[in-house]
């Protein structure tokens, strides 16, 4: 981060705000291009003092967010995360429709605990049916697992990088204090404003529509199975080959000989 530091005073590094502004504009252009393509952005920040800010701005601009804890493999093992999201939606729908009223008290308690635990970690990505096209991270050093997963999948990372971070691991580093509430709030609001403005410019017919798999867990499997069966060409069941049975053939030959003998006796009479 040496190239982003303006000076040092009393052992404290002061970031060059002109470079911060330039990098912030580059990050805004990046997220703008992503949203104009119909894709969405994932906000990541697990610091307690900043969770409310990230969650509020992500909801305002219609983006996904992770503010509780980054689950390992959330991007690289997304198929497993999707199963957990489906399970969460199944439990939520069952609770809304009172489908668990005939369960015992202990079973309802266990299901409610499972739903609360899944909602705690997956509430911000509950509608994420596919991988995001970009990721905005606060404190890239703290969220190094998320940054590595995004880099492995080729997802561009926009991150607020403090003086202890490595900007070479980030596609769009924004030099700034990732611990101060005011600086994080200002930068996050600027990124969210760019996303919200770009979303308004996207025509309605080109806006992403929630996929069918984001509805419920139970019906989706049946619908997919039915579609797969209808699209699959029907095959005829192969006919079984008849195997010769010697005893049956011998019986037919014997009965044929008896018939010939009887007809011959009638002719002599």
PDB file of C-alpha atoms in Angstrom:
ATOM      1  CA  UNK A   1       0.000   0.000   0.000  1.00  0.00           C
ATOM      2  CA  UNK A   2       3.025   2.299  -0.169  1.00  0.00           C
ATOM      3  CA  UNK A   3       1.887   3.917  -3.397  1.00  0.00           C
ATOM      4  CA  UNK A   4      -1.405   4.992  -1.761  1.00  0.00           C
ATOM      5  CA  UNK A   5       0.153   6.523   1.375  1.00  0.00           C
ATOM      6  CA  UNK A   6       0.596  10.299   1.439  1.00  0.00           C
ATOM      7  CA  UNK A   7       2.791  10.657   4.516  1.00  0.00           C
ATOM      8  CA  UNK A   8       3.450   9.321   8.009  1.00  0.00           C
ATOM      9  CA  UNK A   9       2.874  11.186  11.271  1.00  0.00           C
ATOM     10  CA  UNK A  10       3.651   9.799  14.716  1.00  0.00           C
ATOM     11  CA  UNK A  11       3.741   6.261  13.392  1.00  0.00           C
ATOM     12  CA  UNK A  12       0.359   6.630  11.659  1.00  0.00           C
ATOM     13  CA  UNK A  13       0.119   6.338   7.867  1.00  0.00           C
ATOM     14  CA  UNK A  14      -2.075   8.926   6.167  1.00  0.00           C
ATOM     15  CA  UNK A  15      -3.713   7.802   2.915  1.00  0.00           C
ATOM     16  CA  UNK A  16      -3.696  10.058  -0.136  1.00  0.00           C
ATOM     17  CA  UNK A  17      -7.354  11.002  -0.596  1.00  0.00           C
ATOM     18  CA  UNK A  18      -6.844  11.981  -4.225  1.00  0.00           C
ATOM     19  CA  UNK A  19      -5.913   8.405  -5.035  1.00  0.00           C
ATOM     20  CA  UNK A  20      -8.834   7.187  -2.955  1.00  0.00           C
ATOM     21  CA  UNK A  21     -11.191   9.301  -5.059  1.00  0.00           C
ATOM     22  CA  UNK A  22      -9.698   8.019  -8.313  1.00  0.00           C
ATOM     23  CA  UNK A  23      -9.987   4.396  -7.202  1.00  0.00           C
ATOM     24  CA  UNK A  24     -13.531   4.970  -5.978  1.00  0.00           C
ATOM     25  CA  UNK A  25     -14.574   6.304  -9.384  1.00  0.00           C
ATOM     26  CA  UNK A  26     -12.996   3.286 -11.066  1.00  0.00           C
ATOM     27  CA  UNK A  27     -14.913   0.992  -8.697  1.00  0.00           C
ATOM     28  CA  UNK A  28     -18.166   2.836  -9.451  1.00  0.00           C
ATOM     29  CA  UNK A  29     -17.614   2.368 -13.175  1.00  0.00           C
ATOM     30  CA  UNK A  30     -16.940  -1.334 -12.592  1.00  0.00           C
ATOM     31  CA  UNK A  31     -20.136  -1.966 -10.642  1.00  0.00           C
ATOM     32  CA  UNK A  32     -22.075   0.183 -13.093  1.00  0.00           C
ATOM     33  CA  UNK A  33     -20.978  -1.995 -15.998  1.00  0.00           C
ATOM     34  CA  UNK A  34     -21.830  -5.114 -14.023  1.00  0.00           C
ATOM     35  CA  UNK A  35     -25.362  -3.945 -13.212  1.00  0.00           C
ATOM     36  CA  UNK A  36     -26.027  -2.781 -16.764  1.00  0.00           C
ATOM     37  CA  UNK A  37     -25.378  -6.358 -17.895  1.00  0.00           C
ATOM     38  CA  UNK A  38     -28.197  -7.548 -15.658  1.00  0.00           C
ATOM     39  CA  UNK A  39     -25.929  -8.995 -12.951  1.00  0.00           C
ATOM     40  CA  UNK A  40     -25.837  -8.348  -9.202  1.00  0.00           C
ATOM     41  CA  UNK A  41     -23.189  -7.542  -6.596  1.00  0.00           C
ATOM     42  CA  UNK A  42     -22.413  -9.225  -3.273  1.00  0.00           C
ATOM     43  CA  UNK A  43     -21.507  -7.060  -0.244  1.00  0.00           C
ATOM     44  CA  UNK A  44     -19.267  -8.706   2.379  1.00  0.00           C
ATOM     45  CA  UNK A  45     -18.446  -7.293   5.834  1.00  0.00           C
ATOM     46  CA  UNK A  46     -18.415  -9.237   9.107  1.00  0.00           C
ATOM     47  CA  UNK A  47     -17.337  -6.460  11.475  1.00  0.00           C
ATOM     48  CA  UNK A  48     -19.923  -5.924  14.209  1.00  0.00           C
ATOM     49  CA  UNK A  49     -19.775  -2.131  14.156  1.00  0.00           C
ATOM     50  CA  UNK A  50     -20.275  -2.022  10.377  1.00  0.00           C
ATOM     51  CA  UNK A  51     -22.898  -4.729   9.815  1.00  0.00           C
ATOM     52  CA  UNK A  52     -25.892  -2.413   9.956  1.00  0.00           C
ATOM     53  CA  UNK A  53     -24.350  -0.016   7.424  1.00  0.00           C
ATOM     54  CA  UNK A  54     -23.533  -2.723   4.890  1.00  0.00           C
ATOM     55  CA  UNK A  55     -26.912  -4.403   5.292  1.00  0.00           C
ATOM     56  CA  UNK A  56     -28.820  -1.148   4.857  1.00  0.00           C
ATOM     57  CA  UNK A  57     -26.905  -0.036   1.763  1.00  0.00           C
ATOM     58  CA  UNK A  58     -27.073  -3.494   0.159  1.00  0.00           C
ATOM     59  CA  UNK A  59     -30.843  -3.640   0.608  1.00  0.00           C
ATOM     60  CA  UNK A  60     -31.252  -0.133  -0.735  1.00  0.00           C
ATOM     61  CA  UNK A  61     -29.466  -0.931  -3.992  1.00  0.00           C
ATOM     62  CA  UNK A  62     -30.901  -4.447  -4.326  1.00  0.00           C
ATOM     63  CA  UNK A  63     -27.667  -6.368  -3.757  1.00  0.00           C
ATOM     64  CA  UNK A  64     -26.827  -9.475  -1.769  1.00  0.00           C
ATOM     65  CA  UNK A  65     -24.915  -9.233   1.483  1.00  0.00           C
ATOM     66  CA  UNK A  66     -23.047 -11.329   4.055  1.00  0.00           C
ATOM     67  CA  UNK A  67     -22.651  -9.623   7.429  1.00  0.00           C
ATOM     68  CA  UNK A  68     -22.646 -12.430   9.990  1.00  0.00           C
ATOM     69  CA  UNK A  69     -19.934 -14.900   9.011  1.00  0.00           C
ATOM     70  CA  UNK A  70     -18.402 -15.987   5.750  1.00  0.00           C
ATOM     71  CA  UNK A  71     -19.129 -19.669   5.277  1.00  0.00           C
ATOM     72  CA  UNK A  72     -16.202 -21.449   3.682  1.00  0.00           C
ATOM     73  CA  UNK A  73     -17.076 -22.491   0.151  1.00  0.00           C
ATOM     74  CA  UNK A  74     -19.939 -20.032  -0.255  1.00  0.00           C
ATOM     75  CA  UNK A  75     -18.720 -19.373  -3.799  1.00  0.00           C
ATOM     76  CA  UNK A  76     -16.543 -22.346  -4.704  1.00  0.00           C
ATOM     77  CA  UNK A  77     -19.052 -24.839  -3.260  1.00  0.00           C
ATOM     78  CA  UNK A  78     -22.182 -22.939  -4.180  1.00  0.00           C
ATOM     79  CA  UNK A  79     -24.223 -26.081  -4.894  1.00  0.00           C
ATOM     80  CA  UNK A  80     -24.155 -26.996  -1.205  1.00  0.00           C
ATOM     81  CA  UNK A  81     -25.080 -23.439  -0.209  1.00  0.00           C
ATOM     82  CA  UNK A  82     -28.055 -23.598  -2.573  1.00  0.00           C
ATOM     83  CA  UNK A  83     -29.295 -26.717  -0.788  1.00  0.00           C
ATOM     84  CA  UNK A  84     -29.120 -24.868   2.511  1.00  0.00           C
ATOM     85  CA  UNK A  85     -31.025 -21.927   0.994  1.00  0.00           C
ATOM     86  CA  UNK A  86     -33.728 -24.279  -0.253  1.00  0.00           C
ATOM     87  CA  UNK A  87     -33.964 -25.849   3.170  1.00  0.00           C
ATOM     88  CA  UNK A  88     -34.372 -22.401   4.727  1.00  0.00           C
ATOM     89  CA  UNK A  89     -37.189 -21.520   2.324  1.00  0.00           C
ATOM     90  CA  UNK A  90     -38.882 -24.837   2.993  1.00  0.00           C
ATOM     91  CA  UNK A  91     -38.852 -24.187   6.735  1.00  0.00           C
ATOM     92  CA  UNK A  92     -40.107 -20.621   6.287  1.00  0.00           C
ATOM     93  CA  UNK A  93     -42.958 -21.704   4.073  1.00  0.00           C
ATOM     94  CA  UNK A  94     -43.881 -24.521   6.441  1.00  0.00           C
ATOM     95  CA  UNK A  95     -44.020 -22.047   9.307  1.00  0.00           C
ATOM     96  CA  UNK A  96     -46.187 -19.616   7.337  1.00  0.00           C
ATOM     97  CA  UNK A  97     -48.656 -22.329   6.304  1.00  0.00           C
ATOM     98  CA  UNK A  98     -48.717 -23.971   9.758  1.00  0.00           C
ATOM     99  CA  UNK A  99     -47.496 -27.217   8.252  1.00  0.00           C
ATOM    100  CA  UNK A 100     -45.754 -28.190  11.476  1.00  0.00           C
ATOM    101  CA  UNK A 101     -48.770 -27.923  13.785  1.00  0.00           C
ATOM    102  CA  UNK A 102     -49.150 -31.712  13.983  1.00  0.00           C
ATOM    103  CA  UNK A 103     -45.515 -32.164  14.977  1.00  0.00           C
ATOM    104  CA  UNK A 104     -44.538 -32.670  18.583  1.00  0.00           C
ATOM    105  CA  UNK A 105     -43.346 -29.750  20.655  1.00  0.00           C
ATOM    106  CA  UNK A 106     -39.761 -30.983  20.555  1.00  0.00           C
ATOM    107  CA  UNK A 107     -39.807 -31.419  16.777  1.00  0.00           C
ATOM    108  CA  UNK A 108     -41.188 -27.918  16.273  1.00  0.00           C
ATOM    109  CA  UNK A 109     -38.492 -26.534  18.558  1.00  0.00           C
ATOM    110  CA  UNK A 110     -35.745 -28.285  16.584  1.00  0.00           C
ATOM    111  CA  UNK A 111     -37.148 -27.045  13.278  1.00  0.00           C
ATOM    112  CA  UNK A 112     -37.374 -23.497  14.607  1.00  0.00           C
ATOM    113  CA  UNK A 113     -33.768 -23.634  15.793  1.00  0.00           C
ATOM    114  CA  UNK A 114     -32.653 -24.901  12.401  1.00  0.00           C
ATOM    115  CA  UNK A 115     -34.565 -22.135  10.632  1.00  0.00           C
ATOM    116  CA  UNK A 116     -33.106 -19.447  12.913  1.00  0.00           C
ATOM    117  CA  UNK A 117     -29.566 -20.706  12.382  1.00  0.00           C
ATOM    118  CA  UNK A 118     -29.913 -20.812   8.593  1.00  0.00           C
ATOM    119  CA  UNK A 119     -31.568 -17.393   8.533  1.00  0.00           C
ATOM    120  CA  UNK A 120     -28.729 -15.943  10.608  1.00  0.00           C
ATOM    121  CA  UNK A 121     -26.079 -16.799   8.020  1.00  0.00           C
ATOM    122  CA  UNK A 122     -28.061 -16.930   4.749  1.00  0.00           C
ATOM    123  CA  UNK A 123     -30.673 -14.182   5.056  1.00  0.00           C
ATOM    124  CA  UNK A 124     -28.692 -11.835   2.818  1.00  0.00           C
ATOM    125  CA  UNK A 125     -28.150 -14.401   0.044  1.00  0.00           C
ATOM    126  CA  UNK A 126     -31.551 -16.086   0.255  1.00  0.00           C
ATOM    127  CA  UNK A 127     -32.507 -14.943  -3.253  1.00  0.00           C
ATOM    128  CA  UNK A 128     -29.080 -15.562  -4.805  1.00  0.00           C
ATOM    129  CA  UNK A 129     -29.824 -18.335  -7.313  1.00  0.00           C
ATOM    130  CA  UNK A 130     -26.435 -18.031  -9.057  1.00  0.00           C
ATOM    131  CA  UNK A 131     -22.980 -16.656  -8.412  1.00  0.00           C
ATOM    132  CA  UNK A 132     -22.639 -12.861  -8.243  1.00  0.00           C
ATOM    133  CA  UNK A 133     -20.819 -11.000 -10.992  1.00  0.00           C
ATOM    134  CA  UNK A 134     -18.839  -8.792  -8.582  1.00  0.00           C
ATOM    135  CA  UNK A 135     -18.082  -8.566  -4.874  1.00  0.00           C
ATOM    136  CA  UNK A 136     -17.646  -5.521  -2.652  1.00  0.00           C
ATOM    137  CA  UNK A 137     -15.581  -6.249   0.473  1.00  0.00           C
ATOM    138  CA  UNK A 138     -14.838  -4.172   3.562  1.00  0.00           C
ATOM    139  CA  UNK A 139     -11.419  -5.072   5.029  1.00  0.00           C
ATOM    140  CA  UNK A 140      -9.896  -7.392   2.420  1.00  0.00           C
ATOM    141  CA  UNK A 141      -7.399  -8.726   4.949  1.00  0.00           C
ATOM    142  CA  UNK A 142     -10.114  -9.901   7.331  1.00  0.00           C
ATOM    143  CA  UNK A 143     -12.194 -11.405   4.507  1.00  0.00           C
ATOM    144  CA  UNK A 144      -9.235 -13.084   2.806  1.00  0.00           C
ATOM    145  CA  UNK A 145     -11.135 -16.362   2.325  1.00  0.00           C
ATOM    146  CA  UNK A 146     -13.891 -14.608   0.390  1.00  0.00           C
ATOM    147  CA  UNK A 147     -11.317 -12.761  -1.711  1.00  0.00           C
ATOM    148  CA  UNK A 148      -9.496 -16.005  -2.536  1.00  0.00           C
ATOM    149  CA  UNK A 149     -12.709 -17.769  -3.519  1.00  0.00           C
ATOM    150  CA  UNK A 150     -13.702 -14.885  -5.790  1.00  0.00           C
ATOM    151  CA  UNK A 151     -10.251 -14.820  -7.395  1.00  0.00           C
ATOM    152  CA  UNK A 152     -10.430 -18.563  -8.003  1.00  0.00           C
ATOM    153  CA  UNK A 153     -13.753 -18.185  -9.846  1.00  0.00           C
ATOM    154  CA  UNK A 154     -12.725 -15.050 -11.736  1.00  0.00           C
ATOM    155  CA  UNK A 155     -15.153 -12.758  -9.904  1.00  0.00           C
ATOM    156  CA  UNK A 156     -13.839  -9.166  -9.722  1.00  0.00           C
ATOM    157  CA  UNK A 157     -13.322  -7.886  -6.175  1.00  0.00           C
ATOM    158  CA  UNK A 158     -13.882  -4.278  -5.088  1.00  0.00           C
ATOM    159  CA  UNK A 159     -12.524  -3.751  -1.596  1.00  0.00           C
ATOM    160  CA  UNK A 160     -11.717  -1.035   0.910  1.00  0.00           C
ATOM    161  CA  UNK A 161      -8.014  -1.590   1.543  1.00  0.00           C
ATOM    162  CA  UNK A 162      -6.310  -0.228   4.625  1.00  0.00           C
ATOM    163  CA  UNK A 163      -2.541   0.272   4.907  1.00  0.00           C
ATOM    164  CA  UNK A 164      -2.097  -3.326   6.157  1.00  0.00           C
ATOM    165  CA  UNK A 165      -3.763  -4.945   3.112  1.00  0.00           C
ATOM    166  CA  UNK A 166      -2.266  -6.304  -0.106  1.00  0.00           C
ATOM    167  CA  UNK A 167      -3.783  -4.403  -3.054  1.00  0.00           C
ATOM    168  CA  UNK A 168      -2.340  -6.864  -5.579  1.00  0.00           C
ATOM    169  CA  UNK A 169      -4.961  -9.433  -4.530  1.00  0.00           C
ATOM    170  CA  UNK A 170      -7.806  -7.006  -5.261  1.00  0.00           C
ATOM    171  CA  UNK A 171      -9.057  -6.008  -8.693  1.00  0.00           C
ATOM    172  CA  UNK A 172     -10.345  -2.580  -7.626  1.00  0.00           C
ATOM    173  CA  UNK A 173      -8.722  -1.506  -4.321  1.00  0.00           C
ATOM    174  CA  UNK A 174     -10.119   1.600  -2.646  1.00  0.00           C
ATOM    175  CA  UNK A 175      -7.563   3.020  -0.165  1.00  0.00           C
ATOM    176  CA  UNK A 176      -9.305   3.936   3.056  1.00  0.00           C
ATOM    177  CA  UNK A 177      -9.765   3.276   6.740  1.00  0.00           C
ATOM    178  CA  UNK A 178     -11.763   0.052   6.973  1.00  0.00           C
ATOM    179  CA  UNK A 179     -12.377   0.468  10.725  1.00  0.00           C
ATOM    180  CA  UNK A 180     -13.881   3.948  10.836  1.00  0.00           C
ATOM    181  CA  UNK A 181     -17.657   4.037  10.527  1.00  0.00           C
ATOM    182  CA  UNK A 182     -17.736   7.351   8.679  1.00  0.00           C
ATOM    183  CA  UNK A 183     -15.231   6.371   5.978  1.00  0.00           C
ATOM    184  CA  UNK A 184     -16.816   2.961   5.375  1.00  0.00           C
ATOM    185  CA  UNK A 185     -20.271   4.513   5.296  1.00  0.00           C
ATOM    186  CA  UNK A 186     -19.178   7.150   2.770  1.00  0.00           C
ATOM    187  CA  UNK A 187     -17.486   4.693   0.404  1.00  0.00           C
ATOM    188  CA  UNK A 188     -20.244   2.097   0.680  1.00  0.00           C
ATOM    189  CA  UNK A 189     -22.914   4.712   0.011  1.00  0.00           C
ATOM    190  CA  UNK A 190     -21.053   5.851  -3.108  1.00  0.00           C
ATOM    191  CA  UNK A 191     -20.852   2.289  -4.445  1.00  0.00           C
ATOM    192  CA  UNK A 192     -24.522   1.654  -3.608  1.00  0.00           C
ATOM    193  CA  UNK A 193     -25.553   4.886  -5.358  1.00  0.00           C
ATOM    194  CA  UNK A 194     -23.741   3.776  -8.520  1.00  0.00           C
ATOM    195  CA  UNK A 195     -25.529   0.406  -8.400  1.00  0.00           C
ATOM    196  CA  UNK A 196     -28.930   1.988  -7.812  1.00  0.00           C
ATOM    197  CA  UNK A 197     -28.460   4.500 -10.638  1.00  0.00           C
ATOM    198  CA  UNK A 198     -27.418   1.762 -13.049  1.00  0.00           C
ATOM    199  CA  UNK A 199     -30.419  -0.374 -12.086  1.00  0.00           C
ATOM    200  CA  UNK A 200     -32.761   2.455 -13.040  1.00  0.00           C
ATOM    201  CA  UNK A 201     -31.146   2.689 -16.468  1.00  0.00           C
ATOM    202  CA  UNK A 202     -31.677  -0.992 -17.228  1.00  0.00           C
ATOM    203  CA  UNK A 203     -34.888  -1.531 -19.255  1.00  0.00           C
ATOM    204  CA  UNK A 204     -37.608  -3.519 -17.507  1.00  0.00           C
ATOM    205  CA  UNK A 205     -37.550  -6.301 -20.089  1.00  0.00           C
ATOM    206  CA  UNK A 206     -33.804  -6.800 -19.505  1.00  0.00           C
ATOM    207  CA  UNK A 207     -33.924  -6.786 -15.714  1.00  0.00           C
ATOM    208  CA  UNK A 208     -33.110 -10.101 -14.079  1.00  0.00           C
ATOM    209  CA  UNK A 209     -36.178 -12.065 -13.058  1.00  0.00           C
ATOM    210  CA  UNK A 210     -35.996 -14.372 -10.028  1.00  0.00           C
ATOM    211  CA  UNK A 211     -35.569 -17.904 -11.206  1.00  0.00           C
ATOM    212  CA  UNK A 212     -38.090 -20.618 -10.435  1.00  0.00           C
ATOM    213  CA  UNK A 213     -35.668 -22.392  -8.148  1.00  0.00           C
ATOM    214  CA  UNK A 214     -35.827 -19.488  -5.705  1.00  0.00           C
ATOM    215  CA  UNK A 215     -39.456 -20.237  -4.776  1.00  0.00           C
ATOM    216  CA  UNK A 216     -39.674 -23.296  -2.602  1.00  0.00           C
ATOM    217  CA  UNK A 217     -37.667 -26.378  -1.965  1.00  0.00           C
ATOM    218  CA  UNK A 218     -40.379 -29.026  -2.114  1.00  0.00           C
ATOM    219  CA  UNK A 219     -42.167 -28.032  -5.311  1.00  0.00           C
ATOM    220  CA  UNK A 220     -39.035 -27.270  -7.256  1.00  0.00           C
ATOM    221  CA  UNK A 221     -37.775 -30.816  -7.196  1.00  0.00           C
ATOM    222  CA  UNK A 222     -41.066 -32.156  -8.463  1.00  0.00           C
ATOM    223  CA  UNK A 223     -41.332 -29.587 -11.230  1.00  0.00           C
ATOM    224  CA  UNK A 224     -37.808 -30.261 -12.403  1.00  0.00           C
ATOM    225  CA  UNK A 225     -38.377 -33.977 -12.339  1.00  0.00           C
ATOM    226  CA  UNK A 226     -41.571 -33.579 -14.354  1.00  0.00           C
ATOM    227  CA  UNK A 227     -39.872 -31.363 -16.937  1.00  0.00           C
ATOM    228  CA  UNK A 228     -37.000 -33.784 -17.264  1.00  0.00           C
ATOM    229  CA  UNK A 229     -39.396 -36.686 -17.790  1.00  0.00           C
ATOM    230  CA  UNK A 230     -41.380 -34.785 -20.418  1.00  0.00           C
ATOM    231  CA  UNK A 231     -38.290 -33.726 -22.356  1.00  0.00           C
ATOM    232  CA  UNK A 232     -36.716 -37.154 -22.228  1.00  0.00           C
ATOM    233  CA  UNK A 233     -37.713 -39.315 -25.245  1.00  0.00           C
ATOM    234  CA  UNK A 234     -39.655 -42.420 -24.311  1.00  0.00           C
ATOM    235  CA  UNK A 235     -37.906 -45.673 -25.062  1.00  0.00           C
ATOM    236  CA  UNK A 236     -39.583 -48.961 -25.821  1.00  0.00           C
ATOM    237  CA  UNK A 237     -38.991 -51.719 -23.389  1.00  0.00           C
ATOM    238  CA  UNK A 238     -36.886 -54.403 -25.097  1.00  0.00           C
ATOM    239  CA  UNK A 239     -38.796 -57.605 -25.820  1.00  0.00           C
ATOM    240  CA  UNK A 240     -37.687 -60.688 -23.985  1.00  0.00           C
ATOM    241  CA  UNK A 241     -36.334 -63.466 -26.127  1.00  0.00           C
ATOM    242  CA  UNK A 242     -38.199 -66.729 -25.875  1.00  0.00           C
ATOM    243  CA  UNK A 243     -36.051 -69.582 -24.788  1.00  0.00           C
ATOM    244  CA  UNK A 244     -36.827 -73.047 -26.170  1.00  0.00           C
ATOM    245  CA  UNK A 245     -38.215 -75.487 -23.616  1.00  0.00           C
ATOM    246  CA  UNK A 246     -37.391 -79.126 -24.551  1.00  0.00           C
ATOM    247  CA  UNK A 247     -40.249 -80.669 -22.585  1.00  0.00           C
ATOM    248  CA  UNK A 248     -42.840 -78.529 -24.328  1.00  0.00           C
ATOM    249  CA  UNK A 249     -41.396 -79.346 -27.767  1.00  0.00           C
ATOM    250  CA  UNK A 250     -41.410 -83.068 -26.967  1.00  0.00           C
ATOM    251  CA  UNK A 251     -45.026 -82.865 -25.820  1.00  0.00           C
ATOM    252  CA  UNK A 252     -46.088 -81.131 -29.053  1.00  0.00           C
ATOM    253  CA  UNK A 253     -44.279 -83.744 -31.155  1.00  0.00           C
ATOM    254  CA  UNK A 254     -45.920 -86.581 -29.217  1.00  0.00           C
ATOM    255  CA  UNK A 255     -49.380 -85.087 -29.586  1.00  0.00           C
ATOM    256  CA  UNK A 256     -48.751 -84.647 -33.328  1.00  0.00           C
ATOM    257  CA  UNK A 257     -47.784 -88.319 -33.691  1.00  0.00           C
ATOM    258  CA  UNK A 258     -50.913 -89.446 -31.825  1.00  0.00           C
ATOM    259  CA  UNK A 259     -53.130 -87.397 -34.142  1.00  0.00           C
ATOM    260  CA  UNK A 260     -51.538 -88.929 -37.240  1.00  0.00           C
ATOM    261  CA  UNK A 261     -51.996 -92.424 -35.826  1.00  0.00           C
ATOM    262  CA  UNK A 262     -55.677 -91.917 -35.165  1.00  0.00           C
ATOM    263  CA  UNK A 263     -56.317 -90.501 -38.630  1.00  0.00           C
ATOM    264  CA  UNK A 264     -54.523 -93.490 -40.189  1.00  0.00           C
ATOM    265  CA  UNK A 265     -56.689 -96.027 -38.299  1.00  0.00           C
ATOM    266  CA  UNK A 266     -59.832 -94.320 -39.536  1.00  0.00           C
ATOM    267  CA  UNK A 267     -58.606 -94.606 -43.122  1.00  0.00           C
ATOM    268  CA  UNK A 268     -58.081 -98.418 -42.863  1.00  0.00           C
ATOM    269  CA  UNK A 269     -61.593 -98.959 -41.585  1.00  0.00           C
TER     270      UNK A 269
END
